[in-house]
PDB file of C-alpha atoms in Angstrom:
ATOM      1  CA  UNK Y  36     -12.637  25.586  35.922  1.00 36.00           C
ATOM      2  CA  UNK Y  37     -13.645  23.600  32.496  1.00 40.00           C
ATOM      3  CA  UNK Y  38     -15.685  20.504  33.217  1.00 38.00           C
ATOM      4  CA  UNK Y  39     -13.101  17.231  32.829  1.00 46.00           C
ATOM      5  CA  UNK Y  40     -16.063  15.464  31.337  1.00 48.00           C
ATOM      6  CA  UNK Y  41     -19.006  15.696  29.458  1.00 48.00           C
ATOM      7  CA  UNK Y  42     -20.456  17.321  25.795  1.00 51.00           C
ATOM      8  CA  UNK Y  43     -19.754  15.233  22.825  1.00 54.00           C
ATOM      9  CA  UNK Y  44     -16.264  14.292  23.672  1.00 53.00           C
ATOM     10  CA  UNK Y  45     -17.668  12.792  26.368  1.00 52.00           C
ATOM     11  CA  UNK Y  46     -18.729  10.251  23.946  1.00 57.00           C
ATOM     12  CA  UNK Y  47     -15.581   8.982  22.402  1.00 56.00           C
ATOM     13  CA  UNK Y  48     -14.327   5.705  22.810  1.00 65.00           C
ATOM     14  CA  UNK Y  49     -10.714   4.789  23.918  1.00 64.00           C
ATOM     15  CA  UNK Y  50      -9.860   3.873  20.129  1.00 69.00           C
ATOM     16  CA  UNK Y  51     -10.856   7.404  18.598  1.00 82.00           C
ATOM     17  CA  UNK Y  52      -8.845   9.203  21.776  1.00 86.00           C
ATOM     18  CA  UNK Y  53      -5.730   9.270  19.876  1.00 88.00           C
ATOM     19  CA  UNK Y  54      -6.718  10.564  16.419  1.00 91.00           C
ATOM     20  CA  UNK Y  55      -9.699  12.970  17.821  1.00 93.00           C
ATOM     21  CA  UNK Y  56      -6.915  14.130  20.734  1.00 94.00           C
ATOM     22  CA  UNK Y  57      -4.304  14.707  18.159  1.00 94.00           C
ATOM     23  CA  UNK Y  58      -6.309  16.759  15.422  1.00 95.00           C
ATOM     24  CA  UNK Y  59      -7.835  18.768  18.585  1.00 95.00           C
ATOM     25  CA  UNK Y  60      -4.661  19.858  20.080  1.00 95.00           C
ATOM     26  CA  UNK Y  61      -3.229  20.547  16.317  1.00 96.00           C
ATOM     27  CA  UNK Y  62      -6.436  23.141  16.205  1.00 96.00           C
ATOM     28  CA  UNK Y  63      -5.054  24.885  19.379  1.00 95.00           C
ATOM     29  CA  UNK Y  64      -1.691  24.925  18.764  1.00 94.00           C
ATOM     30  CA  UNK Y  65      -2.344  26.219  15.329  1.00 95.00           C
ATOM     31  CA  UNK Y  66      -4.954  28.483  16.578  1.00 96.00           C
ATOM     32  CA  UNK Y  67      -1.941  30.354  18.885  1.00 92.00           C
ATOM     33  CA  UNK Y  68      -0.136  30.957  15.777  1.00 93.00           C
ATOM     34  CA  UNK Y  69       1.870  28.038  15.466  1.00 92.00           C
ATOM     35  CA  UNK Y  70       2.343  25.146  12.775  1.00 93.00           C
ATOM     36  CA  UNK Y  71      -0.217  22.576  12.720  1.00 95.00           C
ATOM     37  CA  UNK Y  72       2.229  19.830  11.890  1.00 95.00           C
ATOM     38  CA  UNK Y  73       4.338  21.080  14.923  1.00 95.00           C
ATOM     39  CA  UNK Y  74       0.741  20.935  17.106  1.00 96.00           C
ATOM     40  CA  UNK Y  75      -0.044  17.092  15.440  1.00 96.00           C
ATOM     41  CA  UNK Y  76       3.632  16.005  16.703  1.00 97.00           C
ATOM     42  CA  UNK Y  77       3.357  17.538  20.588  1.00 96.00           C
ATOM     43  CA  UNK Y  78      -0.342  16.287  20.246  1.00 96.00           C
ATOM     44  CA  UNK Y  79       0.799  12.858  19.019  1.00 96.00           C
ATOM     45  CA  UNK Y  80       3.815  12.433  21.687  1.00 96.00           C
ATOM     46  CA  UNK Y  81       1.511  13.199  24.770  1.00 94.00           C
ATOM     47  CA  UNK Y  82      -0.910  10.484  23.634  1.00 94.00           C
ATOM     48  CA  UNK Y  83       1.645   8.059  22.825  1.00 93.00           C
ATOM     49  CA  UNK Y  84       1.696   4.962  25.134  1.00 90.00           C
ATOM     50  CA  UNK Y  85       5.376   4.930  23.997  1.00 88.00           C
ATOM     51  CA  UNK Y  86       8.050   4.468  26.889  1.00 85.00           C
ATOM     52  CA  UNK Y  87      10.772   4.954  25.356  1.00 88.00           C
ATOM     53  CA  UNK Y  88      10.080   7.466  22.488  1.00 92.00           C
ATOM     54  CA  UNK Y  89       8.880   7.629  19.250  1.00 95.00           C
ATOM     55  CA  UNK Y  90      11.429   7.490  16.129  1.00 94.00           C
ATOM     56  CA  UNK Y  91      11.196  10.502  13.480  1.00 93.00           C
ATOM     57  CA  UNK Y  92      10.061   7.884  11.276  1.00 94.00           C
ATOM     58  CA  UNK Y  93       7.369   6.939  13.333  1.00 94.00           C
ATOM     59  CA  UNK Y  94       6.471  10.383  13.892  1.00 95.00           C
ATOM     60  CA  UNK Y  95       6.279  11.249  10.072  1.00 95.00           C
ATOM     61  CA  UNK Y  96       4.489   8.227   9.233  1.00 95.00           C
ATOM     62  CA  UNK Y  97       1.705   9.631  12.015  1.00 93.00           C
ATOM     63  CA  UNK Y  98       1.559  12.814  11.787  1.00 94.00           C
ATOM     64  CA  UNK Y  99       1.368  12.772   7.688  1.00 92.00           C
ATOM     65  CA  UNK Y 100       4.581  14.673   7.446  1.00 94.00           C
ATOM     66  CA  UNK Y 101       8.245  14.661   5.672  1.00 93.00           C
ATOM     67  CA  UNK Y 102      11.332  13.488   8.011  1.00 92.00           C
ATOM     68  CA  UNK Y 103      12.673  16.882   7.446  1.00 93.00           C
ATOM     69  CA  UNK Y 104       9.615  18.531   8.981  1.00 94.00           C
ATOM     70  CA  UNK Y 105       9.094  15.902  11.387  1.00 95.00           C
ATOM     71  CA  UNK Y 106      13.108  17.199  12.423  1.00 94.00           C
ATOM     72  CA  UNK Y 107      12.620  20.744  11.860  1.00 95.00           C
ATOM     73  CA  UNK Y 108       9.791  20.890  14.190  1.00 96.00           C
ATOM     74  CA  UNK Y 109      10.932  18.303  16.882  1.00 95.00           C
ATOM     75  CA  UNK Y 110      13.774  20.891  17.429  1.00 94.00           C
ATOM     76  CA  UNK Y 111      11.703  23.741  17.942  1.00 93.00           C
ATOM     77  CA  UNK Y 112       9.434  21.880  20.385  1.00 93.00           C
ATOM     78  CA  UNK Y 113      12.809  20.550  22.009  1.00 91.00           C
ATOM     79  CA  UNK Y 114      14.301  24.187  22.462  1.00 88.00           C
ATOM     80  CA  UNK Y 115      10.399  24.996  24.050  1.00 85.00           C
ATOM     81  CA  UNK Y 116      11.175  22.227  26.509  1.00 84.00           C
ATOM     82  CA  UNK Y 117       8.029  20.307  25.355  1.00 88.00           C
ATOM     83  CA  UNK Y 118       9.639  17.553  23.947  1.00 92.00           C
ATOM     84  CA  UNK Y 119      13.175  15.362  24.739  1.00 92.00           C
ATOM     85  CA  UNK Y 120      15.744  13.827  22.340  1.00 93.00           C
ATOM     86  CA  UNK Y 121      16.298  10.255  23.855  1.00 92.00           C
ATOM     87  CA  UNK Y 122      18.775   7.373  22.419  1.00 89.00           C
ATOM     88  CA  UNK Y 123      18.475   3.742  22.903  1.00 87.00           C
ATOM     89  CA  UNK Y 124      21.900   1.555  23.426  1.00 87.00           C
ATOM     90  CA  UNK Y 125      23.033   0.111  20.175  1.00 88.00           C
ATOM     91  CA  UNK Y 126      20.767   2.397  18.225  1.00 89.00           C
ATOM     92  CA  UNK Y 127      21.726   5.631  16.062  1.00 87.00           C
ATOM     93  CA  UNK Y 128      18.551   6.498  15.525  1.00 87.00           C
ATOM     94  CA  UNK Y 129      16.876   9.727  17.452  1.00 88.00           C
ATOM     95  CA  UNK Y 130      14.068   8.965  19.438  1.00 95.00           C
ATOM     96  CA  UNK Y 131      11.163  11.721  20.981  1.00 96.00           C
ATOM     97  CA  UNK Y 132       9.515  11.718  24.388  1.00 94.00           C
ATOM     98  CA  UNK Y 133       7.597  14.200  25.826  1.00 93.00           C
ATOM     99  CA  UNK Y 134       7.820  13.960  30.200  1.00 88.00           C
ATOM    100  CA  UNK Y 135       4.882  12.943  32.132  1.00 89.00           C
ATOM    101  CA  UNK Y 136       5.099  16.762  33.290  1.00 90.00           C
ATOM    102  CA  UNK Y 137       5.416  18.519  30.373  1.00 88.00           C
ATOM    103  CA  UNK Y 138       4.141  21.447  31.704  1.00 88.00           C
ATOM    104  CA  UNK Y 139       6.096  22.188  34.596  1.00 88.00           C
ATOM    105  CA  UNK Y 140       9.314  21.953  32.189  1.00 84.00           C
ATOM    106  CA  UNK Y 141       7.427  24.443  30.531  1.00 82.00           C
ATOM    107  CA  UNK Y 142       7.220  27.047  33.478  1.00 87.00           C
ATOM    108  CA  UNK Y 143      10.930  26.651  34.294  1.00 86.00           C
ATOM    109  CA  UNK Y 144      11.677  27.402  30.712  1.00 85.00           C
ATOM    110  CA  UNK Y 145       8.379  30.168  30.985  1.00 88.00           C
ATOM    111  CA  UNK Y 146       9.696  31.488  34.501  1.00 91.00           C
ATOM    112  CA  UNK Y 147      13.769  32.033  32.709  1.00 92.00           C
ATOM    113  CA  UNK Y 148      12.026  33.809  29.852  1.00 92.00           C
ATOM    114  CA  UNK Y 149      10.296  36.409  32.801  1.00 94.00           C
ATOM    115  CA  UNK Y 150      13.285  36.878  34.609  1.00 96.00           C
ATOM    116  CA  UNK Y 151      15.485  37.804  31.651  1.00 97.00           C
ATOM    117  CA  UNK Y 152      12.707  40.078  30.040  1.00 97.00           C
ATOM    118  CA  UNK Y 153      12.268  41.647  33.789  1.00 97.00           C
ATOM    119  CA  UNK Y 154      15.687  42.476  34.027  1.00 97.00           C
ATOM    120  CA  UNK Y 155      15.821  43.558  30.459  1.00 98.00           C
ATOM    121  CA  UNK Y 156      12.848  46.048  31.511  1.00 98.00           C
ATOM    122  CA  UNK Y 157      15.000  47.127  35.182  1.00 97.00           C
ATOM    123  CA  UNK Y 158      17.915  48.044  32.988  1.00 98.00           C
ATOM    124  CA  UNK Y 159      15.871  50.155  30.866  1.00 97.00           C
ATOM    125  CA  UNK Y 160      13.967  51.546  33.239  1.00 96.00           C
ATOM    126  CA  UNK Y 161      17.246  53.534  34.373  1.00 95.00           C
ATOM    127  CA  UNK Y 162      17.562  54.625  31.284  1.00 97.00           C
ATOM    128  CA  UNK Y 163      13.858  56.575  30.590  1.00 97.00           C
ATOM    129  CA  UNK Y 164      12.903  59.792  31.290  1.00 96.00           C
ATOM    130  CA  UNK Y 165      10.602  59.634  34.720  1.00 95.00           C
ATOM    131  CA  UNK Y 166       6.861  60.158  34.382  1.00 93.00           C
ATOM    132  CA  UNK Y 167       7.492  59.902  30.615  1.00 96.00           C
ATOM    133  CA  UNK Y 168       5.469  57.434  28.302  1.00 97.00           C
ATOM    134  CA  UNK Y 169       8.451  54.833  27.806  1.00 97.00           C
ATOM    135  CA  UNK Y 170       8.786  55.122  31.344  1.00 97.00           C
ATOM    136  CA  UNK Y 171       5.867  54.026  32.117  1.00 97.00           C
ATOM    137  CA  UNK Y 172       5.267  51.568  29.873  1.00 97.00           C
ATOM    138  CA  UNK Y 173       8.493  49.954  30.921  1.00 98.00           C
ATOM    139  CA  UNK Y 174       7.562  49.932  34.479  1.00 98.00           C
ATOM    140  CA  UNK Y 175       4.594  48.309  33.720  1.00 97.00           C
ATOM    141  CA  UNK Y 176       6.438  45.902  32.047  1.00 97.00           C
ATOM    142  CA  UNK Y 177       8.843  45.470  35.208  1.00 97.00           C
ATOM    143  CA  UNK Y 178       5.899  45.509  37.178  1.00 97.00           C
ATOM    144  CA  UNK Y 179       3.577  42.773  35.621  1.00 96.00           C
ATOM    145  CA  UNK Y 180       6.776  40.383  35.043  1.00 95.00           C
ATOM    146  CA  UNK Y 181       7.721  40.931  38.720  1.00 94.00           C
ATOM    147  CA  UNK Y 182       4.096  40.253  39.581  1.00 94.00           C
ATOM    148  CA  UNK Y 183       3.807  37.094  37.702  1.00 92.00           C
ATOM    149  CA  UNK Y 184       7.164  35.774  39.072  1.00 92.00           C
ATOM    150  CA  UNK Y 185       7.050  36.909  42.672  1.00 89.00           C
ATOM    151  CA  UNK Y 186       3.045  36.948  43.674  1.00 85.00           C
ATOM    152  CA  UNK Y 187       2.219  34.092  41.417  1.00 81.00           C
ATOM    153  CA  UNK Y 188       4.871  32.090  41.959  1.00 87.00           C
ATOM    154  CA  UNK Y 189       3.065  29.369  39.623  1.00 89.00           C
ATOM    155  CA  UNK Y 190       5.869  26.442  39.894  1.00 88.00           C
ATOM    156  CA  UNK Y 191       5.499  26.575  43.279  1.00 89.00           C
ATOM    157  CA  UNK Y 192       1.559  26.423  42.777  1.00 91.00           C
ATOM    158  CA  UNK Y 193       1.498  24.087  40.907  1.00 92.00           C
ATOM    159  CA  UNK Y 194       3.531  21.518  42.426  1.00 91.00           C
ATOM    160  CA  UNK Y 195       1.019  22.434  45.739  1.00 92.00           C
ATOM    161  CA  UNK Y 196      -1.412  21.267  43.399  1.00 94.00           C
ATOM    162  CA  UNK Y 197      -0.166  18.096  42.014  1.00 93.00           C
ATOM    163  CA  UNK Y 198       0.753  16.966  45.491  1.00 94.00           C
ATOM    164  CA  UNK Y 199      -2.883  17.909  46.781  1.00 94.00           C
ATOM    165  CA  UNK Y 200      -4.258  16.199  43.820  1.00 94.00           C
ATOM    166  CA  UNK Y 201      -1.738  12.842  43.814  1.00 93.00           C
ATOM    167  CA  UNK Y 202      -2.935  12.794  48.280  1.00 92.00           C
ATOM    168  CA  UNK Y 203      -6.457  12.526  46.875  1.00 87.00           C
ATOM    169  CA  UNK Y 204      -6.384  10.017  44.404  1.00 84.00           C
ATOM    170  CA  UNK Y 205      -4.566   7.837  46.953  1.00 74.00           C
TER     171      UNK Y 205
END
């Protein structure tokens, strides 16, 4: 487990958290391949102290980006279940939140993924020739997806966890 504190992050002050956060999760986002704009807005949304979202104006105007990309990428991180489209009464504009548990939104949507490409690998598995290199392959495939959904069973973990962790803190 990574230490929660310490080296020279240690040493930033409440004011620099949201710049130095956002830039730093930008790098790994960007680092797994994706856009670092995409990265500055998830990264800029889980710092906000914003209740009720962030407008695509806002967002732009933060993250140093068109409206267009500011709305191309909020839909991408919305169909990754990282980030919600909220509205406010009397108000036609589109507002962004990202839930306090981001990440467990992200293992339903992770866990659907697994069971669809497990079943994808089940049906094809019928359809190799036994003790064949496709075959086995694909039943690793089955295997490791089945193994990551039924041993792991990480929403389940880590709601254990947060519960454990919330009893604690009390």
């Amino acid at each position: 487990m990574e230490p929660q504190d310490g080296g020279p992050e240690a040493e930033r002050t409440v004011d620099e958290f949201p710049d130095w956060f956002i830039e730093s999760f930008a790098d790994y986002w960007q680092s797994m391949g994706s856009s670092r704009i995409e990265g500055r807005i998830a990264g800029y949304l889980m710092a906000s102290e914003a209740t009720e979202g962030v407008s695509a104006e806002e967002l732009a105007k933060a993250v140093g980006a068109s409206r267009g990309s500011v709305s191309t990428y909020t839909r991408s991180l919305i169909a990754a279940g990282f980030v919600r489209l909220v509205r406010r009464p009397d108000d036609r504009a589109h507002y962004y939140v990202m839930d306090e548990d981001v990440w467990a939104g992200f293992l339903d949507k992770e866990q659907q993924y697994l069971r669809g490409q497990r079943a994808l690998a089940a049906r094809a598995l019928a359809r190799t020739t036994p003790g064949g290199p496709a075959h086995e392959r694909i039943r690793n495939m089955r295997d490791y997806l089945g193994w990551l959904l039924e041993v792991q069973q990480l929403p389940d973990a880590w709601r254990r966890y947060k519960a454990e962790r919330d009893a604690g803190e009390r």
